[in-house]
Every structure is written in C-alpha cells, then in structure tokens.
Amino acid sequence: MSEMSARTIVRDGLWSNNTGLVALLGLCPLLAVSNSAINALGLGVATVLVLTLTNVAISLLRRFASDDMRIPAYVVVIAATVTCVELAMNAWLHEMYRVLGIFIPLIVTNCAVMGRAEAFAARNTPARAALDGFAVGCGFLAVLFAIGCVREVVGRGTLFHGAANLLGPWAAALETTVIADYRGFLPAVLPLGAFIVLALLIAGKNALDARARNRAAPPREATA
Amino acid sequence: MSEALRASLRTALRLAAFTAGTAAVLAAVHLATREPIAAEQRRAERAALAALLPESGFDNDPVTDTTRIVAPDGLGDEQPRLVRRARLRGEPVAAVLSVVAPDGYAGPIELLVGVRADGRVIGVRVVAHRETPGLGDPIEKERSDWIDGFAGRALGDPAPARWAVRRDGGDFDQFAGATITPRAVVGSVRRALTWFGENRDVVFGEAGTAPTRAQGGTEGRQ
C-alpha cells in the first residue's frame, strides 16, 4: 500500500476501485445531481478540484494529526477546504460560481472525500495524494457524467441542455435535441432513474471485468 | 492525574489547536473575499433586476432603495417581503415586488414581479420553487418563455376575471400535465397587482422605514 506506483494509483481511481461503481461512496451527490449531463459535469469538475485539494491538505498535515484525533481533524480540514474554495470562487470566479456554486457545499456530503483522506492521503506524500485525489475525482466525474447523459436523453430527449451557462456562449452549439417532440419520461429524471442507471453501469463494469479475467486465465477445463 | 486522563487531555488540546489554526485560515479567506463577494452580489442583483425594471427613465439605485412590507393578501406571506423602488427625481417609476405563491404543487413558489407605477407588468421571474422537474418547471425563464406572457399585461388587460389559466376560463396557458403550478403563479401575480393598485403610496413611501403593515387586497373579502 505504501509504495503504489503512480500507474496503479490512476488505474485504481479511474477503474478498479472507482468510487461510484466499486467503492459505492458518495452516492448522495451521485444520485441527486445526475439528472442532466451539464449538472453532472458541474458537480464532477467541482469534486475533482476539492478532492485534489483536500488530499494535499490532509497529506501536509498528516504528521500533526495523531491517531486518536485524526477523524475529527479530517472533518475540520475538509470542511474548511470546501468553504475556502466556495468563498474564493464566489469572489474571483463569480460567473463560474453562479453555475457550480450550488454544487460545492454538496461535496461535503461526499464520503469519498473522507474515504480518500483516511485511506490514502494520511499515509502518502502530498504529490502522490494529489495524484490520487485527481484520479479518484476523475473516476467519479466519469460515472456521474455517464449517468447524467443517460438520464437526460431518456428523461427529456435532450443532451447538454444548459451547456452555455456552464461553459460559455460557444457551448450553445453543444445543446442538442436528441429526440424531437419528445414528451419526456419522468422516472428517468426522478431519483428512481438514477438508481436504475447506476445499477446498469455497475453491471456493465462487472461484465467487462469478468470477461477480462476469463481472457487472462482460460477456463480450467482447458488446462486440466 | 491518571495517565488516561492526561492522554485524553493531550488529544483534546491538540484537536483544539488544529481547529483554531483552521479557523484562522478561514477567517483570513473570509476577510480577503468579503468585499469582492459583496460587489459581485450587487452586480448580479442589478443584472437580475434588469428584466424587471424599465431600461431607463429612473435615476436612483433600486438595489439599495428598498423597503419591507407585510401584506399577506397581496404578497402572499405573513412575513415582511422586500420591495425595490425605481424613481425619477423622486417620483415613482416602477417597483419590483418579492411575492410568494403559497399554493404551488410542491410548496411555495418565490417570484419577483416588476411593475410600472401605472400597474402595468414589466416582467415576472421565478426565483425559487420545488415543482416537479419536467412538468412544473417551465415557469423558469431558462426552460420556457411562458413567464414572458405577463410582460406588458395589467389588471384591466385582460380583465381581472380572465387572470387565470385557460382551464379556469382565463387567458394564460397551462402546461401539459401541470395545471396547479401555472395556476398558482397566475393567481399570485394577480393578487400582487390588485394589492399594488391599492397600496401604491405604501410601496413608494419613505425609504428605509420599518416594516409597514399595509391593507390587504379587497379581493375575496367582499
């Protein structure tokens, strides 16, 4: 554990130990904010940023946080980091804050942040902790974005609706209507749809992993 | 002092020091960002109000020329509601009323109603609501143009009885699958206009006065 290669860190974060699909941490924001592709992208980007910063902060402070007080200390550090990001964004990146701002306090409810602090950042150097936070965040972003895209297409028949608000006027071209004159499919937009799409994604990942395992180790009958 | 007590005291002190350090960082960030954030909020508020005020023709700052008025029948709330005023050389030009529609499908709907001094609507915007996504949310300007249907209307245009959704015999569209939400918004705008017509003096009274108890609209009481 102590000397994981950078490659393993990235692969774990993105795939083998993906927070959304394997660790199943951070389901609250994952299910709540994935009702459209752009919302998902917004929360995902904010999560990558915060997770990287909190991992670095925890790693820097890891020698001061003794074993018996580390959990409350992490809570304090994570809450403070999230608040600082929110304040700084509100002051100096106000346009972005108006779109991402509502997502930032939600990140505190993402136990993946606490999970990475405890499982990784507290035992590794700041550089490696930053890489881990970034990789885990990107893995979360990918799952969130995938669920968001599926729910938006099935639920509303559009894709990237509201892109111009998040990314700037050039992104208006991204806003597409996938199914014209679609009446909408409400269950996909409601939380129910989030659970179903997440379950399908997990099943898909397990199927891919199972196939990869079978290919690596041929069935026993062949060798016996 | 026993060893166990000493150990927990040490832990507590350490945690306290940790928390104090974090609080200091937070305080510094707060101080550094306080002014820029306040400036951005004023700018954003001005931009948001632009759709609810005349493009020109007033010389005060409606963001700061405000009062709070209690008018449960007109503004839909037992609590004081914020009213912003636009004036030209002290004369009333327009007002932005903060109104709540208490009878939304999933709870209250917060509205801003911009109205000229003569009672004609400049614009209406939904500030906050919890209506069903996909059914009730076309009241948001970002999702449909429905809310623009109020612009330029007044209590006589259409007649008060037709200030209702079509299903109730009025002039305003409802949405497929959602009647309650637009009904709540239309009714709330109508009550606000009725109240405004009878309480213009209260709305444009002294700036910065304490919450005023205004007469309710007479609608539904006669």
Tab-separated table of C-alpha atoms in Angstrom, chain B residues 41-204:
chain	number	residue	atom	x	y	z
B	41	GLN	CA	-23.659	40.148	-5.464
B	42	ARG	CA	-24.736	43.738	-6.075
B	43	ARG	CA	-23.703	43.419	-9.720
B	44	ALA	CA	-25.591	40.120	-10.103
B	45	GLU	CA	-28.672	41.582	-8.419
B	46	ARG	CA	-28.610	44.571	-10.744
B	47	ALA	CA	-28.334	42.242	-13.740
B	48	ALA	CA	-31.192	40.083	-12.473
B	49	LEU	CA	-33.396	43.125	-11.899
B	50	ALA	CA	-32.744	44.437	-15.410
B	51	ALA	CA	-35.537	42.281	-16.821
B	52	LEU	CA	-37.965	43.589	-14.187
B	53	LEU	CA	-37.310	47.327	-14.449
B	54	PRO	CA	-37.625	49.846	-17.278
B	55	GLU	CA	-34.480	50.035	-19.395
B	56	SER	CA	-34.013	53.658	-18.439
B	57	GLY	CA	-36.008	56.548	-17.041
B	58	PHE	CA	-35.034	56.266	-13.396
B	59	ASP	CA	-32.146	57.889	-11.577
B	60	ASN	CA	-31.953	56.056	-8.244
B	61	ASP	CA	-30.497	52.630	-7.413
B	62	PRO	CA	-33.334	50.127	-6.877
B	63	VAL	CA	-30.838	47.682	-5.349
B	64	THR	CA	-30.475	49.961	-2.324
B	65	ASP	CA	-33.821	51.839	-2.396
B	66	THR	CA	-35.802	49.106	-0.698
B	67	THR	CA	-38.430	48.631	1.960
B	68	ARG	CA	-40.069	45.637	3.603
B	69	ILE	CA	-43.831	45.357	3.688
B	70	VAL	CA	-46.155	42.916	5.411
B	71	ALA	CA	-49.112	42.174	3.139
B	72	PRO	CA	-50.296	38.566	3.417
B	73	ASP	CA	-53.140	39.065	0.930
B	74	GLY	CA	-51.089	40.872	-1.689
B	75	LEU	CA	-47.599	39.448	-1.408
B	76	GLY	CA	-48.597	36.027	-0.108
B	77	ASP	CA	-46.557	35.964	3.087
B	78	GLU	CA	-47.169	36.710	6.774
B	79	GLN	CA	-43.547	37.891	6.939
B	80	PRO	CA	-42.257	41.211	5.543
B	81	ARG	CA	-41.424	40.997	1.829
B	82	LEU	CA	-38.749	43.044	0.082
B	83	VAL	CA	-39.882	45.760	-2.316
B	84	ARG	CA	-37.388	47.609	-4.540
B	85	ARG	CA	-38.336	51.008	-5.942
B	86	ALA	CA	-37.223	52.873	-9.072
B	87	ARG	CA	-37.763	56.648	-9.141
B	88	LEU	CA	-37.027	59.586	-11.395
B	89	ARG	CA	-36.300	62.785	-9.454
B	90	GLY	CA	-38.115	61.245	-6.504
B	91	GLU	CA	-41.279	60.384	-8.465
B	92	PRO	CA	-42.363	56.700	-8.564
B	93	VAL	CA	-41.445	54.941	-11.808
B	94	ALA	CA	-41.615	51.235	-11.075
B	95	ALA	CA	-41.318	48.661	-8.292
B	96	VAL	CA	-40.079	45.099	-8.032
B	97	LEU	CA	-42.237	43.146	-5.592
B	98	SER	CA	-40.968	39.984	-3.957
B	99	VAL	CA	-44.037	37.756	-3.954
B	100	VAL	CA	-44.654	34.204	-2.840
B	101	ALA	CA	-47.239	31.900	-4.380
B	102	PRO	CA	-48.148	29.725	-1.385
B	103	ASP	CA	-50.178	27.220	-3.391
B	104	GLY	CA	-47.574	25.597	-5.667
B	105	TYR	CA	-47.778	21.864	-6.291
B	106	ALA	CA	-44.740	21.140	-4.103
B	107	GLY	CA	-44.650	24.105	-1.769
B	108	PRO	CA	-44.305	27.850	-2.122
B	109	ILE	CA	-43.013	29.435	-5.325
B	110	GLU	CA	-40.905	32.580	-4.904
B	111	LEU	CA	-41.479	35.246	-7.540
B	112	LEU	CA	-40.257	38.704	-8.432
B	113	VAL	CA	-42.870	40.906	-10.095
B	114	GLY	CA	-41.685	44.074	-11.823
B	115	VAL	CA	-44.494	46.574	-12.236
B	116	ARG	CA	-44.693	50.142	-13.535
B	117	ALA	CA	-46.208	52.794	-11.303
B	118	ASP	CA	-49.340	52.696	-13.516
B	119	GLY	CA	-49.830	48.979	-12.730
B	120	ARG	CA	-48.534	47.503	-15.985
B	121	VAL	CA	-46.286	44.440	-15.600
B	122	ILE	CA	-42.708	44.794	-16.840
B	123	GLY	CA	-41.733	41.224	-16.163
B	124	VAL	CA	-42.078	38.280	-13.771
B	125	ARG	CA	-39.324	35.867	-12.757
B	126	VAL	CA	-39.345	32.713	-10.636
B	127	VAL	CA	-36.627	32.906	-8.004
B	128	ALA	CA	-37.101	29.574	-6.242
B	129	HIS	CA	-39.508	26.659	-6.497
B	130	ARG	CA	-39.704	22.908	-5.945
B	131	GLU	CA	-42.162	21.988	-8.680
B	132	THR	CA	-41.772	18.642	-10.469
B	133	PRO	CA	-38.845	18.673	-12.916
B	134	GLY	CA	-40.108	18.337	-16.463
B	135	LEU	CA	-43.725	19.145	-15.581
B	136	GLY	CA	-43.876	22.272	-13.449
B	137	ASP	CA	-40.514	23.818	-14.225
B	138	PRO	CA	-41.431	25.596	-17.497
B	139	ILE	CA	-42.252	28.520	-15.189
B	140	GLU	CA	-38.471	29.111	-15.165
B	141	LYS	CA	-37.310	31.571	-17.789
B	142	GLU	CA	-34.405	29.230	-18.605
B	143	ARG	CA	-36.801	26.435	-19.562
B	144	SER	CA	-39.568	28.163	-21.471
B	145	ASP	CA	-40.913	31.553	-22.486
B	146	TRP	CA	-44.166	31.048	-20.584
B	147	ILE	CA	-43.306	33.566	-17.873
B	148	ASP	CA	-42.879	36.280	-20.543
B	149	GLY	CA	-46.645	36.081	-21.086
B	150	PHE	CA	-47.082	38.515	-18.187
B	151	ALA	CA	-44.943	41.268	-19.717
B	152	GLY	CA	-46.990	44.295	-20.736
B	153	ARG	CA	-50.173	42.987	-19.101
B	154	ALA	CA	-52.132	44.862	-16.445
B	155	LEU	CA	-55.183	44.183	-14.319
B	156	GLY	CA	-57.571	45.503	-16.984
B	157	ASP	CA	-55.701	43.696	-19.758
B	158	PRO	CA	-57.032	41.055	-19.646
B	159	ALA	CA	-59.983	41.738	-17.354
B	160	PRO	CA	-59.458	40.549	-13.761
B	161	ALA	CA	-61.746	37.556	-14.263
B	162	ARG	CA	-59.546	36.318	-17.098
B	163	TRP	CA	-56.367	36.469	-14.994
B	164	ALA	CA	-56.407	32.688	-14.750
B	165	VAL	CA	-55.186	29.644	-16.664
B	166	ARG	CA	-57.250	28.512	-19.653
B	167	ARG	CA	-58.713	25.542	-17.817
B	168	ASP	CA	-60.254	28.010	-15.351
B	169	GLY	CA	-61.570	30.170	-18.189
B	170	GLY	CA	-58.655	32.602	-18.239
B	171	ASP	CA	-56.143	33.857	-20.797
B	172	PHE	CA	-52.944	32.169	-19.585
B	173	ASP	CA	-51.725	28.799	-20.872
B	174	GLN	CA	-51.236	25.860	-18.546
B	175	PHE	CA	-48.630	23.158	-19.299
B	176	ALA	CA	-49.262	19.626	-20.481
B	177	GLY	CA	-49.583	17.616	-17.278
B	178	ALA	CA	-49.313	20.575	-14.920
B	179	THR	CA	-52.134	22.975	-14.130
B	180	ILE	CA	-51.539	23.625	-10.453
B	181	THR	CA	-48.145	25.269	-10.931
B	182	PRO	CA	-49.163	27.897	-13.538
B	183	ARG	CA	-52.451	28.444	-11.687
B	184	ALA	CA	-50.504	29.304	-8.542
B	185	VAL	CA	-48.222	31.714	-10.416
B	186	VAL	CA	-51.030	33.480	-12.307
B	187	GLY	CA	-53.133	33.839	-9.162
B	188	SER	CA	-50.213	35.175	-7.209
B	189	VAL	CA	-49.339	37.799	-9.843
B	190	ARG	CA	-52.998	38.848	-9.976
B	191	ARG	CA	-53.189	39.286	-6.207
B	192	ALA	CA	-49.930	41.244	-6.203
B	193	LEU	CA	-51.213	43.612	-8.915
B	194	THR	CA	-54.527	44.137	-7.127
B	195	TRP	CA	-52.692	44.925	-3.925
B	196	PHE	CA	-50.201	47.192	-5.702
B	197	GLY	CA	-53.012	49.210	-7.284
B	198	GLU	CA	-54.483	49.908	-3.840
B	199	ASN	CA	-51.222	50.460	-1.956
B	200	ARG	CA	-49.010	52.473	-4.276
B	201	ASP	CA	-48.428	55.080	-1.562
B	202	VAL	CA	-47.194	52.413	0.843
B	203	VAL	CA	-44.893	50.911	-1.783
B	204	PHE	CA	-43.299	54.237	-2.693
